[in-house]
Coordinates of C-alpha atoms in Angstrom, one line a residue:
V1001 CA 54.3 38.6 14.1
A1002 CA 55.6 35.3 15.4
F1003 CA 57.5 34.7 12.1
R1004 CA 58.5 38.3 11.3
N1005 CA 62.0 37.1 10.5
R1006 CA 60.7 34.7 7.8
W1007 CA 58.8 37.0 5.5
K1008 CA 59.8 35.1 2.4
R1009 CA 58.3 31.9 3.6
I1010 CA 55.1 33.8 4.7
A1011 CA 54.8 35.3 1.2
V1012 CA 55.2 31.9 -0.4
A1013 CA 52.6 30.4 1.9
A1014 CA 50.1 33.3 1.3
L1015 CA 50.6 33.1 -2.5
A1016 CA 50.1 29.3 -2.4
A1017 CA 46.9 29.7 -0.4
L1018 CA 45.6 32.4 -2.8
L1019 CA 46.3 30.3 -5.8
A1020 CA 44.7 27.2 -4.2
V1021 CA 41.5 29.0 -3.1
G1022 CA 41.3 31.2 -6.2
G1023 CA 41.9 28.2 -8.5
S1024 CA 39.1 26.2 -6.8
E1025 CA 36.7 29.1 -7.1
V1026 CA 37.5 29.6 -10.8
L1027 CA 37.1 25.9 -11.4
A1028 CA 33.8 25.8 -9.7
W1029 CA 32.6 28.9 -11.6
R1030 CA 33.6 27.4 -15.0
T1031 CA 32.0 24.0 -14.3
F1032 CA 28.9 25.0 -12.4
D1033 CA 25.8 23.8 -14.3
P1034 CA 22.4 24.5 -12.6
L1035 CA 20.6 22.2 -15.1
A1036 CA 22.6 19.2 -13.7
F1037 CA 20.3 19.2 -10.6
Q1038 CA 17.5 18.0 -12.8
T1039 CA 19.4 14.8 -13.6
P1040 CA 21.2 13.9 -10.4
R1041 CA 23.4 10.8 -10.0
Y1042 CA 23.5 8.8 -6.8
T1043 CA 26.3 6.5 -5.6
G1044 CA 27.0 4.4 -2.4
S1045 CA 24.2 4.3 0.2
L1046 CA 22.3 6.9 -1.8
A1047 CA 22.0 4.7 -4.8
I1048 CA 18.3 4.0 -4.0
A1049 CA 17.4 7.7 -3.9
A1050 CA 16.5 7.9 -7.6
D1051 CA 14.0 5.0 -7.2
L1052 CA 12.7 6.4 -4.0
I1053 CA 12.1 9.9 -5.4
G1054 CA 10.5 8.4 -8.5
P1055 CA 10.0 10.0 -11.9
V1056 CA 9.8 13.6 -10.5
R1057 CA 10.1 15.3 -13.8
Q1058 CA 7.3 13.4 -15.4
A1059 CA 5.0 13.6 -12.3
T1060 CA 5.3 17.2 -11.1
S1061 CA 3.8 18.7 -14.3
R1062 CA 0.8 16.4 -14.1
I1063 CA 0.2 15.2 -10.6
D1064 CA -2.0 18.2 -9.5
A1065 CA -4.2 18.1 -12.6
I1066 CA -4.5 14.3 -12.4
R1067 CA -5.3 14.4 -8.7
Q1068 CA -8.1 17.0 -9.2
E1069 CA -9.5 15.1 -12.1
L1070 CA -9.3 11.8 -10.2
E1071 CA -11.1 13.3 -7.2
R1072 CA -13.8 14.8 -9.4
L1073 CA -14.4 11.5 -11.3
V1074 CA -14.2 9.2 -8.4
S1075 CA -16.4 11.3 -6.1
G1076 CA -19.2 12.0 -8.7
T1077 CA -19.3 8.6 -10.3
L1078 CA -19.1 6.5 -7.1
R1079 CA -21.7 8.6 -5.2
A1080 CA -24.1 8.1 -8.1
Y1081 CA -23.3 4.4 -8.3
R1082 CA -23.8 4.0 -4.5
S1083 CA -27.1 5.7 -4.5
I1084 CA -28.4 3.4 -7.2
Q1085 CA -26.9 0.1 -6.1
L1086 CA -27.1 -0.1 -2.3
G1087 CA -30.8 -0.4 -2.2
T1088 CA -30.5 -4.0 -3.5
L1089 CA -28.4 -5.0 -0.4
G1090 CA -30.5 -3.7 2.4
D1091 CA -29.2 -1.5 5.2
S1092 CA -27.9 -3.9 7.8
F1093 CA -24.5 -4.6 6.3
V1094 CA -21.0 -3.3 7.4
S1095 CA -18.9 -1.8 4.5
V1096 CA -15.2 -2.3 4.4
L1097 CA -12.8 -0.6 1.9
H1098 CA -10.0 -3.1 1.1
I1099 CA -6.8 -1.7 -0.3
S1100 CA -3.3 -3.1 -0.7
D1101 CA 0.1 -2.4 -2.3
V1102 CA 0.0 1.4 -2.3
H1103 CA 3.8 1.4 -2.7
L1104 CA 4.4 5.0 -1.8
N1105 CA 2.0 6.4 -4.5
P1106 CA 0.1 9.4 -3.0
L1107 CA -2.4 9.2 -5.9
G1108 CA -3.2 5.7 -4.7
L1109 CA -4.1 6.9 -1.2
G1110 CA -6.0 9.9 -2.7
F1111 CA -8.0 7.4 -4.8
A1112 CA -8.7 5.3 -1.8
R1113 CA -9.8 8.2 0.3
E1114 CA -12.2 9.4 -2.4
V1115 CA -13.7 5.8 -2.6
A1116 CA -14.0 5.7 1.2
E1117 CA -15.9 9.0 1.3
A1118 CA -18.1 8.2 -1.7
F1119 CA -19.2 4.9 -0.3
D1120 CA -19.1 6.2 3.3
V1121 CA -17.4 2.9 4.4
D1122 CA -17.2 1.9 8.1
V1123 CA -13.6 0.7 8.0
V1124 CA -10.6 0.9 5.7
L1125 CA -8.5 -2.3 5.7
D1126 CA -5.0 -2.1 4.2
T1127 CA -3.3 -5.5 3.7
G1128 CA 0.2 -4.1 3.4
D1129 CA 3.1 -2.8 1.2
L1130 CA 2.2 0.8 2.0
T1131 CA 5.9 1.5 1.2
S1132 CA 8.6 -0.2 -0.9
F1133 CA 12.2 0.4 0.4
G1134 CA 11.8 0.1 4.2
T1135 CA 13.5 3.5 4.8
P1136 CA 12.6 6.1 7.5
A1137 CA 12.0 8.7 4.7
E1138 CA 9.0 6.7 3.5
E1139 CA 7.2 7.2 6.8
L1140 CA 6.1 10.6 5.5
I1141 CA 3.2 8.9 3.7
V1142 CA 1.8 8.2 7.2
A1143 CA 0.8 11.8 7.3
L1144 CA -2.0 11.1 4.7
I1145 CA -3.7 8.4 6.9
P1146 CA -5.6 10.8 9.2
S1147 CA -7.4 12.3 6.2
F1148 CA -9.5 9.1 5.8
D1149 CA -11.3 10.2 9.0
R1150 CA -12.4 6.7 9.8
P1151 CA -10.8 3.6 11.3
Y1152 CA -7.8 2.5 9.2
V1153 CA -6.7 -1.1 9.9
F1154 CA -3.2 -1.9 8.7
V1155 CA -1.6 -5.4 8.2
P1156 CA 2.2 -5.1 7.4
G1157 CA 3.4 -6.5 4.0
N1158 CA 6.8 -7.8 3.1
H1159 CA 8.0 -4.3 2.1
D1160 CA 6.9 -2.6 5.3
A1161 CA 9.5 -1.9 8.1
D1162 CA 8.7 -2.1 11.8
D1163 CA 9.3 1.6 12.1
L1164 CA 6.4 2.2 9.7
S1165 CA 4.0 0.2 11.9
E1166 CA 5.1 2.2 14.9
A1167 CA 4.6 5.5 13.1
L1168 CA 1.1 4.3 12.0
G1169 CA 0.3 3.3 15.5
R1170 CA 0.9 6.9 16.7
T1171 CA -1.8 8.3 14.4
G1172 CA -5.3 8.8 15.8
N1173 CA -7.3 6.6 13.4
A1174 CA -4.9 3.8 12.5
V1175 CA -4.7 0.4 14.1
V1176 CA -1.8 -2.0 13.3
V1177 CA -2.9 -5.6 13.5
D1178 CA -0.1 -8.1 13.6
G1179 CA -1.0 -11.4 15.2
R1180 CA -4.1 -10.3 17.1
I1181 CA -7.9 -9.7 16.7
V1182 CA -9.4 -6.3 16.8
K1183 CA -13.1 -5.2 16.9
V1184 CA -13.7 -2.4 14.4
G1185 CA -17.0 -1.2 12.9
G1186 CA -18.8 -4.1 14.4
L1187 CA -16.5 -6.7 12.9
K1188 CA -13.8 -9.0 14.4
I1189 CA -10.7 -8.7 12.2
Y1190 CA -7.6 -10.9 12.6
G1191 CA -4.4 -9.8 10.9
L1192 CA -0.9 -11.1 10.6
G1193 CA 2.0 -9.3 9.0
H1194 CA 4.1 -11.1 6.4
P1195 CA 6.9 -13.2 7.9
V1196 CA 9.5 -12.0 5.4
F1197 CA 10.9 -8.5 5.1
T1198 CA 12.2 -8.0 1.5
P1199 CA 12.4 -4.2 0.7
N1200 CA 13.4 -3.2 -2.8
R1201 CA 16.8 -2.2 -1.6
R1202 CA 17.7 -5.8 -0.9
P1203 CA 18.2 -8.7 -3.3
P1204 CA 14.9 -10.7 -3.6
L1205 CA 14.6 -14.1 -2.1
P1206 CA 14.2 -17.1 -4.5
D1207 CA 10.5 -17.7 -5.2
R1208 CA 10.4 -21.1 -3.6
I1209 CA 12.0 -19.9 -0.3
F1210 CA 9.7 -16.8 -0.2
E1211 CA 6.6 -19.1 -0.8
A1212 CA 7.7 -21.6 1.8
Q1213 CA 8.1 -18.9 4.4
A1214 CA 4.8 -17.4 3.6
R1215 CA 3.0 -20.7 3.9
S1216 CA 4.7 -21.3 7.2
A1217 CA 2.6 -18.5 8.7
S1218 CA -0.5 -20.7 8.6
E1219 CA 0.7 -22.5 11.7
V1220 CA 1.0 -19.2 13.6
I1221 CA -2.5 -18.2 12.5
E1222 CA -3.9 -21.6 13.6
V1223 CA -2.3 -21.2 17.1
H1224 CA -3.7 -17.6 17.4
L1225 CA -7.2 -18.7 16.5
S1226 CA -7.3 -22.0 18.4
T1227 CA -8.9 -20.4 21.5
E1228 CA -11.6 -18.6 19.5
E1229 CA -15.0 -20.4 19.7
V1230 CA -16.2 -18.4 16.7
P1231 CA -13.7 -17.5 14.0
P1232 CA -13.1 -13.8 13.2
D1233 CA -15.3 -12.3 10.5
V1234 CA -12.3 -11.4 8.3
I1235 CA -8.7 -12.8 8.2
A1236 CA -6.4 -10.1 6.7
V1237 CA -2.9 -11.1 5.4
H1238 CA -0.7 -9.7 2.8
D1239 CA -0.2 -12.9 0.9
D1240 CA -3.1 -15.3 1.0
R1241 CA -0.8 -18.4 0.9
M1242 CA -0.3 -17.6 4.5
A1243 CA -3.9 -18.8 5.2
E1244 CA -4.6 -21.4 2.5
T1245 CA -4.3 -24.4 4.7
L1246 CA -6.9 -23.0 7.1
A1247 CA -9.6 -23.1 4.3
G1248 CA -12.8 -24.6 5.7
S1249 CA -12.3 -23.3 9.2
I1250 CA -12.5 -19.6 8.5
P1251 CA -15.1 -17.6 6.5
L1252 CA -13.1 -14.9 4.6
V1253 CA -9.5 -14.1 3.7
V1254 CA -8.5 -10.8 2.1
S1255 CA -5.0 -10.1 0.7
G1256 CA -2.9 -8.4 -1.9
H1257 CA 0.7 -8.9 -2.8
F1258 CA 0.2 -10.3 -6.3
H1259 CA -1.0 -7.0 -7.9
E1260 CA -3.8 -8.9 -9.5
T1261 CA -7.5 -8.9 -8.4
S1262 CA -9.1 -12.3 -8.0
A1263 CA -11.8 -14.1 -6.1
R1264 CA -12.0 -17.8 -5.4
E1265 CA -13.4 -20.3 -2.9
I1266 CA -11.7 -23.2 -1.2
A1267 CA -13.6 -25.5 1.1
D1268 CA -16.3 -22.8 1.7
T1269 CA -13.7 -20.2 2.6
V1270 CA -13.7 -17.1 0.3
F1271 CA -10.3 -15.7 -0.7
L1272 CA -10.4 -12.1 -2.1
R1273 CA -7.2 -10.6 -3.6
I1274 CA -7.1 -6.9 -4.6
G1275 CA -4.7 -5.6 -7.2
S1276 CA -2.4 -2.7 -6.4
T1277 CA -4.1 0.4 -5.0
G1278 CA -0.9 2.3 -5.9
G1279 CA -0.9 1.1 -9.6
S1280 CA 2.7 0.8 -10.4
G1281 CA 3.7 2.8 -7.3
A1282 CA 6.2 5.6 -7.8
S1283 CA 6.7 4.7 -11.5
V1284 CA 3.0 5.2 -12.3
F1285 CA 3.8 7.7 -15.0
E1286 CA 6.5 5.6 -16.7
E1287 CA 4.0 2.9 -17.8
T1288 CA 3.0 3.0 -21.4
E1289 CA -0.7 2.4 -20.7
G1290 CA -0.6 2.8 -16.9
V1291 CA -1.4 0.2 -14.3
P1292 CA -4.8 0.9 -12.8
L1293 CA -5.4 1.9 -9.2
E1294 CA -7.6 -0.8 -7.6
A1295 CA -9.7 -1.2 -4.5
E1296 CA -12.7 -3.1 -3.4
I1297 CA -15.7 -2.6 -1.2
L1298 CA -16.8 -5.5 0.9
Y1299 CA -20.4 -5.7 2.2
L1300 CA -20.8 -8.0 5.2
E1301 CA -23.9 -9.0 7.0
P1302 CA -23.4 -9.3 10.8
G1303 CA -23.8 -12.9 11.9
Q1304 CA -26.2 -14.2 14.5
P1305 CA -24.8 -14.9 18.0
G1306 CA -22.2 -17.6 17.7
E1307 CA -21.7 -17.1 14.0
P1308 CA -19.3 -14.9 12.0
A1309 CA -20.4 -12.3 9.5
S1310 CA -21.2 -13.3 6.0
L1311 CA -20.1 -11.7 2.8
V1312 CA -23.1 -10.4 0.8
A1313 CA -21.3 -8.7 -2.1
F1314 CA -18.2 -6.9 -3.1
D1315 CA -17.5 -4.1 -5.6
V1316 CA -14.2 -4.0 -7.5
I1317 CA -13.2 -0.4 -8.5
Q1318 CA -10.4 0.3 -11.1
Q1319 CA -9.2 3.8 -12.0
S1320 CA -6.5 4.5 -14.7
P1321 CA -4.4 7.6 -13.8
V1322 CA -3.2 7.8 -17.4
T1323 CA -6.4 7.4 -19.5
G1324 CA -8.9 8.5 -16.8
S1325 CA -11.1 5.5 -17.4
M1326 CA -13.0 4.0 -14.5
T1327 CA -14.9 0.8 -13.9
V1328 CA -17.0 -0.4 -11.0
T1329 CA -18.1 -4.1 -11.0
R1330 CA -20.6 -5.5 -8.5
H1331 CA -20.2 -9.1 -7.5
L1332 CA -22.9 -10.9 -5.5
A1333 CA -21.5 -13.6 -3.2
E1334 CA -24.4 -16.0 -3.8
E1335 CA -23.7 -15.8 -7.6
E1336 CA -19.9 -15.8 -7.3
F1337 CA -19.8 -18.6 -4.8
P1338 CA -23.1 -20.6 -5.1
V1339 CA -23.9 -23.2 -2.5
D1340 CA -24.0 -26.7 -3.9
A1341 CA -27.6 -27.9 -3.5
T1342 CA -27.9 -31.6 -2.5
P1343 CA -31.0 -33.2 -4.3
E1344 CA -33.6 -34.6 -1.9
P1345 CA -34.0 -38.4 -2.0
G1346 CA -36.5 -39.6 -4.6

């Protein structure tokens, strides 16, 4: 109405708008491909999305079946093993499930939960790298922690953001230990988070710098424990290099980080590393043979007044999500770390 004297211009504008909108719709119709959603491409700040989501196409067709088979195998096998083996250890020990480096793999947490239930452990101790990228979206995995239905002690790794620790702290059964001692299941556990935050979305630090910063944490641990007359029963760190210089003054150090299980003794201090409880993390189905899911059960005998608890034995458990094979290996502390006997004079 306002431009009633300019009908020619109005007609040209209307025609131009019709051609623009119509042309866009025709172009969208001709190029729309629903199958393209199965192979998305990400750019800019979303570039990590493909890694974060993981190999969805490989996993979705198999994950339910694998989870059910894993639960059946773990539950049945470990319950039978536990009923046979635990009689050799007595009944006064405290059992701790040690896991590490889940790296966002829900199968890894499912495996750990079945182990915790089968062995009826008193405490679950997670030495970090529950996630990989340090993004808020990864906090969804925290929703799986209450299903353990027992105390869950968490020590942050170098891939875990502060927001993840805060989210864990809001769950009913999780305790985040970073620079303090907690009493759980009759044990005193000291934990310190890794001093370096290196999520997968950032370029990695050179090895020598990363190692130097990890080792620098020993000074912090020494200060924190300097007022303790009796050392904690367990020192939990993500990288055991954080506590190596304290060997001889503490009884037991548990860690992960290296994705390789090992047990060693330095100056009467036992260092136990567990491999990756998440296997290869989100890429578990891309491995040719599969990286096994790993966990270990620690059996500790409470100490006398004025003494820390002593490690009696530990079981290393490995489960392959690809082949279905499973192994459980019992290690007795007195055999793994024998006490040097000094011969009597004469």
